[in-house]
Amino acid sequence: MQKHKTTLSDLRKNLQDLKKSYEEIEEPEKQQSWEIITDELQDILKKYSLDFSKEQMKIFNDPIHGHIALHPLLVKIPDTPQFQRLRHIKQLGGTYLVYSGASHNRFEHSLGVAYLAGCLVKTLHDNQPELKITKQDFLCVQIAGLCHDLGHGPFSHVFDGLVIPKAKTMKKIRGLPDDIPEKWKHEQMSVLMFDDIVKSLKTENEDVLKEHGLDDKDVTFIKELIEGAKDSVAEWTYEGRAEDKSFLYEIVANKQNGIDVDKWDYFARDCHHLGIRNSFDHQRLLKFARVCEVNGRNHICFRDKEADNVYDMFRTRYTLHRQAYQHKICNIIEEMFAEALVLADRDLHEEKPEDMLKISEAIKTAEEYSKLTDEIFEQISSSTATNLQESRNILNKIVRRKLPKFVGEAHLTEENKSKFVGEAHLTEEHKSKKIQEILMKSWKAAVQKYKPTDPTVSLNAEELPVYVVDLDHGMKDKNPIESVYFYSKRNPNQASTIKDYQLSSFLPKKFNEELVRVYYRRTDDQTVEDKMEEKKKVEEAEKCFQIWCKDSFGPCV
């Protein structure tokens, strides 16, 4: 705080000295001196002012944020093929087939994130001039917000969350060479796609970035923003900006605590299209954002009185996952989509038949990947290739609503998890895998042991797959608000984590849960007899599930 006051005091003294020096200059040299001073002040104003009134801003009418204005450079980016493909990728993947209003796509979400990124940067700039936020910083953060989702594949998270891991597993099983990067994420492709956009823009105009004051270092900065900076890094290794501007890395993809404008937009946008109430007010939180130094690094912090609003943000995330993203029918539809894509992937076949589709192969180059959108499902459905028959059958089931029947759901408690994995020291990822393996064996044994009340029915565990669904508030089993820094009205430049007594006593004690779900895979037969048989099997499976739940978890949902 003292350092801040001293700096302002020195600045005022320097300006007073400049004024005095100017007044002492003889008349013949006064005009020339005035021009020098004016030019210097104009350079400062040009660099640090975020006034774009002279630029040809383009107005977009957005259903969530209203009329938003974007800088001419940002307008050039959406007019590229790499960005236009986002019009053909559903924001919520398979959720659209359960919530009919969720037809929005990644294109409008990206525009919204760019807008909110600009709003947050401008708020920090206006409230804290000492941060020395420049026009270049402002443009880079907005561009990162605009381009952060360029790398999403068909049906968004279905691709990197299900398809790629399944493709890797299949390659391992079949003994095929696996050149898919470990834990491949869409952000990696977003960076490659952004590189392609920069190249294409420079092809039309080599100085397109230079005209707006950007250079190669700014391009590096944008790519770092897209991937997000890891807070755990002790030494600052990022090249785009110096450590004093570390707070800029928290705006688009915040690895510190998950509070970023990406979430602010998709919470508001998804709730709007899903018809789910959004209790989180991002506009209010935006007004109370401020940069403070915490543990030697600058972080974006919020007023202490906004703690409940911040918690509402994390709770909104959980609610959306519980009611929509991880909805029991959405999940199984997305599993079926993933299965269809894996079956259609030529990279999983040694001979690589020409009538198969390049799917997992496409992640190797931005050029190939740019052709991969939701339209791949139409390509499979309309194809007559023999090698795509299995994929077509799965998509046909989805369209005709021949989905696996939901049998039941149970909550997996910490006590049950300990019973399954014992006291072994495993990572969360390995623990989850081990639990799923044990659950599948346990369920299979329960099905084999079960004696149906209807002697004409026999259950087969292969027809009754088990899925484990993780739900949390953004940071697994941790309370996410413990990673957020807050400042008070009296000490706006000092921030710390919130104290327990400052939070509502209604907050949960546990911040994650795992659900165990069982489905019955439907047959293709549609005769009346088969439907009756199917109904009986589901009823028996439900009874078996209830017994299994009671023995393994206690009462189930």
Short mmCIF file of C-alpha atoms in Angstrom, two decimals, residues 144-552:
data_model
loop_
_atom_site.label_atom_id
_atom_site.label_comp_id
_atom_site.label_asym_id
_atom_site.label_seq_id
_atom_site.Cartn_x
_atom_site.Cartn_y
_atom_site.Cartn_z
CA ALA A 144 -7.41 -15.85 -26.39
CA GLY A 145 -11.03 -15.85 -25.22
CA LEU A 146 -12.20 -15.91 -28.81
CA CYS A 147 -9.93 -18.81 -29.79
CA HIS A 148 -9.83 -20.93 -26.62
CA ASP A 149 -12.31 -23.52 -28.00
CA LEU A 150 -11.00 -23.84 -31.57
CA GLY A 151 -9.75 -27.35 -30.78
CA HIS A 152 -13.07 -28.91 -29.80
CA GLY A 153 -14.01 -32.01 -31.78
CA PRO A 154 -17.39 -33.57 -32.69
CA PHE A 155 -19.97 -33.04 -29.96
CA SER A 156 -17.45 -31.06 -27.90
CA HIS A 157 -16.17 -33.01 -24.85
CA VAL A 158 -17.32 -36.33 -26.30
CA PHE A 159 -14.26 -36.26 -28.55
CA ASP A 160 -11.39 -35.58 -26.13
CA GLY A 161 -13.19 -37.05 -23.10
CA LEU A 162 -14.40 -40.33 -24.62
CA VAL A 163 -13.33 -40.95 -28.23
CA ILE A 164 -9.58 -40.36 -27.87
CA PRO A 165 -9.20 -42.43 -24.65
CA LYS A 166 -11.26 -45.27 -26.21
CA ALA A 167 -9.13 -45.12 -29.38
CA LYS A 168 -5.93 -45.40 -27.30
CA THR A 169 -7.38 -48.38 -25.41
CA MET A 170 -8.37 -50.13 -28.65
CA LYS A 171 -4.90 -49.62 -30.12
CA LYS A 172 -3.34 -51.16 -27.03
CA ILE A 173 -5.70 -54.16 -27.16
CA ARG A 174 -5.03 -54.76 -30.86
CA GLY A 175 -1.29 -54.21 -30.57
CA LEU A 176 -1.32 -51.27 -32.99
CA PRO A 177 1.22 -48.40 -32.89
CA ASP A 178 -0.09 -45.64 -30.64
CA ASP A 179 1.07 -42.15 -31.60
CA ILE A 180 -1.81 -40.35 -29.85
CA PRO A 181 -0.36 -38.04 -27.17
CA GLU A 182 -1.05 -39.08 -23.59
CA LYS A 183 -3.97 -37.15 -22.06
CA TRP A 184 -4.65 -35.28 -25.29
CA LYS A 185 -6.84 -32.21 -24.66
CA HIS A 186 -8.66 -29.88 -27.01
CA GLU A 187 -6.56 -26.91 -25.79
CA GLN A 188 -3.54 -28.39 -27.56
CA MET A 189 -5.43 -28.34 -30.84
CA SER A 190 -6.77 -24.84 -30.12
CA VAL A 191 -3.17 -23.61 -30.13
CA LEU A 192 -2.41 -25.34 -33.46
CA MET A 193 -5.61 -24.00 -35.01
CA PHE A 194 -4.77 -20.49 -33.80
CA ASP A 195 -1.34 -20.79 -35.45
CA ASP A 196 -3.13 -21.66 -38.69
CA ILE A 197 -5.39 -18.62 -38.36
CA VAL A 198 -2.40 -16.32 -37.84
CA LYS A 199 -0.72 -17.78 -40.95
CA SER A 200 -3.84 -17.33 -43.06
CA LEU A 201 -4.34 -13.73 -41.88
CA LYS A 202 -0.69 -12.93 -42.63
CA THR A 203 -1.08 -14.42 -46.11
CA GLU A 204 -3.67 -11.75 -46.88
CA ASN A 205 -1.80 -8.99 -45.04
CA GLU A 206 1.69 -9.58 -43.66
CA ASP A 207 1.37 -6.62 -41.29
CA VAL A 208 -2.11 -7.45 -39.95
CA LEU A 209 -0.84 -7.88 -36.37
CA LYS A 210 1.71 -5.08 -36.56
CA GLU A 211 -1.00 -2.62 -37.60
CA HIS A 212 -2.64 -3.19 -34.24
CA GLY A 213 0.57 -3.11 -32.25
CA LEU A 214 0.99 -6.90 -31.86
CA ASP A 215 4.12 -8.96 -32.54
CA ASP A 216 5.38 -12.56 -32.23
CA LYS A 217 5.71 -12.23 -28.45
CA ASP A 218 2.00 -11.37 -28.28
CA VAL A 219 1.16 -14.45 -30.36
CA THR A 220 3.09 -16.55 -27.83
CA PHE A 221 1.19 -14.82 -25.03
CA ILE A 222 -2.18 -15.64 -26.62
CA LYS A 223 -1.25 -19.32 -26.93
CA GLU A 224 -0.14 -19.40 -23.29
CA LEU A 225 -3.47 -17.85 -22.28
CA ILE A 226 -5.40 -20.50 -24.21
CA GLU A 227 -3.59 -23.31 -22.38
CA GLY A 228 -3.65 -21.51 -19.03
CA ALA A 229 -0.81 -21.01 -16.56
CA LYS A 230 -0.26 -23.53 -13.80
CA ASP A 231 -0.29 -21.83 -10.42
CA SER A 232 1.99 -24.45 -8.89
CA VAL A 233 4.96 -23.24 -10.96
CA ALA A 234 7.41 -21.73 -8.47
CA GLU A 235 9.53 -19.98 -11.10
CA TRP A 236 7.85 -17.88 -13.77
CA THR A 237 8.60 -19.62 -17.08
CA TYR A 238 6.04 -18.00 -19.38
CA GLU A 239 7.36 -15.87 -22.23
CA GLY A 240 4.34 -13.83 -23.26
CA ARG A 241 4.31 -11.51 -20.27
CA ALA A 242 6.46 -10.86 -17.21
CA GLU A 243 5.47 -12.18 -13.79
CA ASP A 244 3.96 -8.85 -12.71
CA LYS A 245 1.15 -9.52 -15.19
CA SER A 246 0.48 -13.07 -14.03
CA PHE A 247 -3.13 -12.08 -13.28
CA LEU A 248 -3.83 -11.86 -17.02
CA TYR A 249 -3.32 -15.63 -17.23
CA GLU A 250 -6.31 -16.16 -14.92
CA ILE A 251 -8.92 -14.48 -17.11
CA VAL A 252 -9.63 -17.05 -19.86
CA ALA A 253 -8.42 -20.36 -18.36
CA ASN A 254 -7.85 -20.08 -14.62
CA LYS A 255 -5.84 -23.00 -13.23
CA GLN A 256 -5.61 -21.28 -9.84
CA ASN A 257 -9.24 -21.65 -8.74
CA GLY A 258 -11.40 -22.16 -11.83
CA ILE A 259 -12.95 -18.67 -11.83
CA ASP A 260 -12.69 -17.46 -15.42
CA VAL A 261 -14.81 -15.79 -18.10
CA ASP A 262 -15.13 -19.08 -20.00
CA LYS A 263 -17.31 -20.41 -17.17
CA TRP A 264 -19.13 -17.11 -16.76
CA ASP A 265 -20.30 -17.28 -20.34
CA TYR A 266 -21.23 -20.93 -20.56
CA PHE A 267 -23.03 -20.89 -17.20
CA ALA A 268 -25.25 -18.04 -18.38
CA ARG A 269 -25.60 -19.36 -21.94
CA ASP A 270 -26.23 -23.01 -21.04
CA CYS A 271 -28.73 -22.15 -18.29
CA HIS A 272 -30.57 -19.93 -20.76
CA HIS A 273 -30.86 -22.65 -23.41
CA LEU A 274 -31.46 -25.49 -20.95
CA GLY A 275 -34.15 -23.64 -19.05
CA ILE A 276 -32.26 -24.07 -15.76
CA ARG A 277 -32.14 -21.20 -13.27
CA ASN A 278 -28.74 -19.53 -12.87
CA SER A 279 -28.24 -18.17 -9.35
CA PHE A 280 -24.73 -16.89 -10.09
CA ASP A 281 -24.38 -13.20 -11.00
CA HIS A 282 -21.21 -12.75 -13.06
CA GLN A 283 -21.95 -9.08 -13.74
CA ARG A 284 -21.84 -8.29 -10.02
CA LEU A 285 -18.67 -10.32 -9.44
CA LEU A 286 -17.06 -8.49 -12.36
CA LYS A 287 -17.53 -5.16 -10.57
CA PHE A 288 -15.70 -6.40 -7.48
CA ALA A 289 -12.68 -7.94 -9.24
CA ARG A 290 -9.32 -6.55 -8.21
CA VAL A 291 -5.65 -7.56 -8.50
CA CYS A 292 -3.73 -8.11 -5.26
CA GLU A 293 -0.32 -9.57 -4.53
CA VAL A 294 -0.61 -12.90 -2.74
CA ASN A 295 2.42 -15.08 -1.96
CA GLY A 296 4.63 -12.98 -4.21
CA ARG A 297 2.39 -13.15 -7.30
CA ASN A 298 -0.43 -10.99 -8.64
CA HIS A 299 -3.85 -12.67 -8.56
CA ILE A 300 -7.38 -11.60 -9.39
CA CYS A 301 -9.26 -11.31 -6.10
CA PHE A 302 -12.81 -10.40 -5.07
CA ARG A 303 -14.54 -8.50 -2.26
CA ASP A 304 -15.13 -10.59 0.84
CA LYS A 305 -18.86 -9.85 0.73
CA GLU A 306 -19.00 -11.69 -2.63
CA ALA A 307 -18.04 -15.04 -1.09
CA ASP A 308 -21.60 -16.36 -1.33
CA ASN A 309 -21.84 -15.25 -4.96
CA VAL A 310 -18.55 -17.04 -5.71
CA TYR A 311 -19.88 -20.19 -4.04
CA ASP A 312 -23.05 -19.88 -6.16
CA MET A 313 -20.77 -20.02 -9.21
CA PHE A 314 -19.28 -23.35 -8.10
CA ARG A 315 -22.71 -24.64 -7.11
CA THR A 316 -24.06 -23.69 -10.55
CA ARG A 317 -21.32 -25.81 -12.10
CA TYR A 318 -22.38 -28.79 -9.99
CA THR A 319 -26.07 -28.23 -10.79
CA LEU A 320 -25.44 -28.11 -14.53
CA HIS A 321 -23.43 -31.33 -14.40
CA ARG A 322 -26.02 -33.06 -12.21
CA GLN A 323 -29.09 -32.00 -14.17
CA ALA A 324 -27.77 -31.71 -17.71
CA TYR A 325 -24.15 -32.53 -18.65
CA GLN A 326 -24.14 -35.80 -16.65
CA HIS A 327 -27.85 -36.52 -17.05
CA LYS A 328 -28.42 -40.29 -17.06
CA ILE A 329 -29.73 -40.27 -20.66
CA CYS A 330 -27.23 -37.66 -21.94
CA ASN A 331 -24.38 -39.81 -20.64
CA ILE A 332 -25.49 -42.98 -22.37
CA ILE A 333 -26.17 -41.17 -25.66
CA GLU A 334 -22.66 -39.71 -25.59
CA GLU A 335 -21.23 -43.15 -24.83
CA MET A 336 -23.04 -44.44 -27.92
CA PHE A 337 -21.76 -41.57 -30.05
CA ALA A 338 -18.21 -42.29 -28.88
CA GLU A 339 -18.64 -45.99 -29.64
CA ALA A 340 -19.87 -45.17 -33.16
CA LEU A 341 -16.86 -42.93 -33.84
CA VAL A 342 -14.36 -45.50 -32.53
CA LEU A 343 -15.90 -48.20 -34.73
CA ALA A 344 -15.62 -45.87 -37.74
CA ASP A 345 -11.99 -44.91 -37.07
CA ARG A 346 -9.65 -46.20 -39.79
CA ASP A 347 -6.64 -45.61 -37.54
CA LEU A 348 -7.74 -48.61 -35.47
CA HIS A 349 -7.42 -50.99 -38.41
CA GLU A 350 -4.10 -52.35 -39.62
CA GLU A 351 -5.10 -52.21 -43.29
CA LYS A 352 -6.80 -48.81 -42.87
CA PRO A 353 -9.67 -49.33 -45.34
CA GLU A 354 -10.39 -46.33 -47.57
CA ASP A 355 -14.09 -46.34 -46.72
CA MET A 356 -13.33 -45.82 -43.02
CA LEU A 357 -13.02 -42.30 -41.59
CA LYS A 358 -9.92 -40.46 -40.39
CA ILE A 359 -10.91 -39.62 -36.84
CA SER A 360 -8.17 -40.13 -34.23
CA GLU A 361 -5.64 -39.57 -37.05
CA ALA A 362 -7.04 -36.08 -37.58
CA ILE A 363 -5.53 -34.73 -34.35
CA LYS A 364 -2.07 -34.89 -35.94
CA THR A 365 -2.59 -31.77 -38.09
CA ALA A 366 -4.79 -28.69 -37.81
CA GLU A 367 -5.64 -29.00 -41.51
CA GLU A 368 -7.17 -32.48 -41.09
CA TYR A 369 -8.75 -31.63 -37.77
CA SER A 370 -10.54 -28.58 -39.20
CA LYS A 371 -12.67 -31.00 -41.28
CA LEU A 372 -13.87 -32.79 -38.15
CA THR A 373 -17.24 -31.47 -36.88
CA ASP A 374 -20.62 -32.80 -35.76
CA GLU A 375 -21.36 -33.38 -39.43
CA ILE A 376 -19.34 -36.60 -39.19
CA PHE A 377 -22.48 -38.25 -37.81
CA GLU A 378 -24.40 -37.35 -40.98
CA GLN A 379 -21.50 -38.69 -43.03
CA ILE A 380 -21.70 -42.04 -41.23
CA SER A 381 -25.50 -42.20 -41.36
CA SER A 382 -25.65 -41.47 -45.09
CA SER A 383 -22.70 -43.72 -45.99
CA THR A 384 -23.20 -47.07 -47.72
CA ALA A 385 -19.75 -48.41 -46.81
CA THR A 386 -19.81 -51.92 -45.35
CA ASN A 387 -17.06 -51.01 -42.86
CA LEU A 388 -19.31 -48.33 -41.35
CA GLN A 389 -22.34 -50.57 -40.87
CA GLU A 390 -21.82 -51.05 -37.12
CA SER A 391 -21.45 -47.30 -36.62
CA ARG A 392 -24.59 -46.65 -38.66
CA ASN A 393 -26.53 -49.12 -36.55
CA ILE A 394 -25.57 -47.29 -33.35
CA LEU A 395 -26.50 -43.88 -34.75
CA ASN A 396 -29.77 -45.32 -36.03
CA LYS A 397 -30.56 -46.51 -32.50
CA ILE A 398 -29.94 -43.01 -31.15
CA VAL A 399 -32.16 -41.39 -33.79
CA ARG A 400 -34.96 -43.91 -33.23
CA ARG A 401 -34.54 -43.63 -29.45
CA LYS A 402 -33.61 -47.28 -29.03
CA LEU A 403 -31.42 -46.43 -26.09
CA PRO A 404 -30.17 -48.64 -23.26
CA LYS A 405 -32.73 -48.73 -20.46
CA PHE A 406 -31.72 -47.05 -17.23
CA VAL A 407 -31.74 -49.66 -14.44
CA GLY A 408 -30.63 -47.71 -11.39
CA GLU A 409 -28.22 -45.36 -9.67
CA ALA A 410 -26.35 -45.46 -6.36
CA HIS A 411 -24.07 -43.06 -4.50
CA LEU A 412 -20.54 -44.26 -3.89
CA THR A 413 -19.38 -43.16 -0.43
CA GLU A 414 -15.84 -42.73 0.93
CA GLU A 415 -16.45 -45.72 3.17
CA ASN A 416 -17.37 -47.89 0.17
CA LYS A 417 -14.38 -46.67 -1.84
CA SER A 418 -12.06 -47.59 1.02
CA LYS A 419 -13.67 -51.03 1.13
CA PHE A 420 -13.01 -51.47 -2.60
CA VAL A 421 -9.42 -50.18 -2.80
CA GLY A 422 -8.27 -50.70 0.78
CA GLU A 423 -5.55 -48.43 2.15
CA ALA A 424 -3.48 -48.48 -1.05
CA HIS A 425 -1.83 -45.15 -1.90
CA LEU A 426 -3.10 -44.50 -5.41
CA THR A 427 -3.59 -41.38 -7.49
CA GLU A 428 -7.21 -40.29 -7.95
CA GLU A 429 -7.09 -41.46 -11.58
CA HIS A 430 -5.77 -44.95 -10.71
CA LYS A 431 -8.12 -45.18 -7.74
CA SER A 432 -11.11 -44.43 -9.98
CA LYS A 433 -10.00 -47.05 -12.51
CA LYS A 434 -9.51 -49.66 -9.80
CA ILE A 435 -12.90 -48.88 -8.26
CA GLN A 436 -14.60 -49.22 -11.65
CA GLU A 437 -12.89 -52.58 -12.27
CA ILE A 438 -13.93 -53.89 -8.85
CA LEU A 439 -17.48 -52.58 -9.29
CA MET A 440 -17.82 -54.36 -12.63
CA LYS A 441 -16.60 -57.64 -11.10
CA SER A 442 -18.88 -57.18 -8.09
CA TRP A 443 -21.90 -56.43 -10.30
CA LYS A 444 -21.15 -59.38 -12.58
CA ALA A 445 -21.00 -61.69 -9.56
CA ALA A 446 -24.29 -60.25 -8.25
CA VAL A 447 -26.01 -60.87 -11.61
CA GLN A 448 -24.74 -64.46 -11.74
CA LYS A 449 -25.85 -65.09 -8.17
CA TYR A 450 -29.28 -63.50 -8.59
CA LYS A 451 -32.28 -65.81 -8.98
CA PRO A 452 -35.01 -64.08 -11.01
CA THR A 453 -38.52 -64.08 -9.54
CA ASP A 454 -39.73 -64.85 -13.07
CA PRO A 455 -38.24 -68.26 -14.06
CA THR A 456 -38.59 -67.42 -17.77
CA VAL A 457 -36.04 -64.60 -17.44
CA SER A 458 -32.26 -64.95 -17.33
CA LEU A 459 -29.89 -62.00 -16.82
CA ASN A 460 -26.55 -61.57 -18.55
CA ALA A 461 -24.00 -59.16 -17.04
CA GLU A 462 -22.69 -58.34 -20.54
CA GLU A 463 -26.06 -56.72 -21.29
CA LEU A 464 -25.93 -54.69 -18.07
CA PRO A 465 -22.90 -52.34 -18.21
CA VAL A 466 -21.78 -50.31 -15.17
CA TYR A 467 -20.70 -46.66 -15.38
CA VAL A 468 -19.16 -44.43 -12.71
CA VAL A 469 -19.98 -40.70 -12.93
CA ASP A 470 -17.91 -38.06 -11.09
CA LEU A 471 -19.66 -34.90 -9.90
CA ASP A 472 -17.91 -32.07 -8.07
CA HIS A 473 -17.71 -28.31 -7.65
CA GLY A 474 -14.64 -27.96 -9.86
CA MET A 475 -11.78 -29.19 -7.67
CA LYS A 476 -12.59 -32.86 -7.00
CA ASP A 477 -13.12 -33.39 -3.23
CA LYS A 478 -11.76 -29.96 -2.22
CA ASN A 479 -13.83 -26.94 -1.30
CA PRO A 480 -13.05 -24.67 -4.31
CA ILE A 481 -13.67 -21.47 -2.39
CA GLU A 482 -10.58 -22.22 -0.30
CA SER A 483 -8.46 -21.41 -3.38
CA VAL A 484 -10.09 -18.00 -3.96
CA TYR A 485 -8.53 -14.83 -2.56
CA PHE A 486 -10.70 -12.06 -1.11
CA TYR A 487 -9.98 -8.47 -0.07
CA SER A 488 -11.91 -6.20 2.28
CA LYS A 489 -13.20 -2.67 1.80
CA ARG A 490 -10.70 -1.34 4.33
CA ASN A 491 -7.71 -3.20 2.87
CA PRO A 492 -8.30 -3.37 -0.90
CA ASN A 493 -4.66 -4.27 -1.64
CA GLN A 494 -4.35 -7.14 0.83
CA ALA A 495 -6.08 -10.43 0.06
CA SER A 496 -6.32 -13.85 1.66
CA THR A 497 -8.55 -16.89 1.62
CA ILE A 498 -11.95 -16.57 3.26
CA LYS A 499 -12.47 -17.67 6.85
CA ASP A 500 -15.04 -20.33 7.76
CA TYR A 501 -17.02 -17.91 9.93
CA GLN A 502 -17.48 -15.61 6.92
CA LEU A 503 -19.29 -18.28 4.93
CA SER A 504 -22.84 -19.49 5.18
CA SER A 505 -23.37 -22.42 7.56
CA PHE A 506 -25.55 -24.02 4.89
CA LEU A 507 -22.58 -24.93 2.69
CA PRO A 508 -21.97 -28.67 2.23
CA LYS A 509 -19.26 -30.52 4.10
CA LYS A 510 -18.48 -32.65 1.03
CA PHE A 511 -17.84 -31.20 -2.43
CA ASN A 512 -17.85 -34.20 -4.71
CA GLU A 513 -19.75 -37.42 -5.24
CA GLU A 514 -19.52 -40.47 -7.44
CA LEU A 515 -22.57 -42.16 -8.88
CA VAL A 516 -22.74 -45.77 -9.98
CA ARG A 517 -25.18 -46.32 -12.85
CA VAL A 518 -26.34 -49.51 -14.52
CA TYR A 519 -28.10 -49.73 -17.90
CA TYR A 520 -29.69 -52.53 -19.87
CA ARG A 521 -28.59 -52.66 -23.50
CA ARG A 522 -31.61 -52.96 -25.77
CA THR A 523 -31.77 -55.55 -28.53
CA ASP A 524 -32.54 -54.69 -32.14
CA ASP A 525 -35.64 -56.89 -32.12
CA GLN A 526 -38.93 -55.04 -32.03
CA THR A 527 -41.57 -57.77 -32.01
CA VAL A 528 -44.23 -57.64 -29.31
CA GLU A 529 -42.74 -60.75 -27.69
CA ASP A 530 -39.27 -59.21 -27.63
CA LYS A 531 -40.59 -56.03 -26.05
CA MET A 532 -42.33 -58.03 -23.36
CA GLU A 533 -39.13 -60.01 -22.78
CA GLU A 534 -37.15 -56.79 -22.54
CA LYS A 535 -39.59 -55.32 -20.02
CA LYS A 536 -39.30 -58.42 -17.83
CA LYS A 537 -35.47 -58.30 -18.00
CA VAL A 538 -35.39 -54.65 -16.94
CA GLU A 539 -37.70 -55.37 -14.01
CA GLU A 540 -35.51 -58.25 -12.88
CA ALA A 541 -32.37 -56.18 -13.39
CA GLU A 542 -33.85 -53.46 -11.17
CA LYS A 543 -34.51 -56.00 -8.41
CA CYS A 544 -31.00 -57.38 -8.76
CA PHE A 545 -29.60 -53.83 -8.62
CA GLN A 546 -31.55 -53.09 -5.43
CA ILE A 547 -30.07 -56.15 -3.74
CA TRP A 548 -26.55 -55.31 -4.98
CA CYS A 549 -26.95 -51.72 -3.72
CA LYS A 550 -28.07 -52.86 -0.30
CA ASP A 551 -25.11 -55.22 0.01
CA SER A 552 -22.52 -52.83 -1.43
#
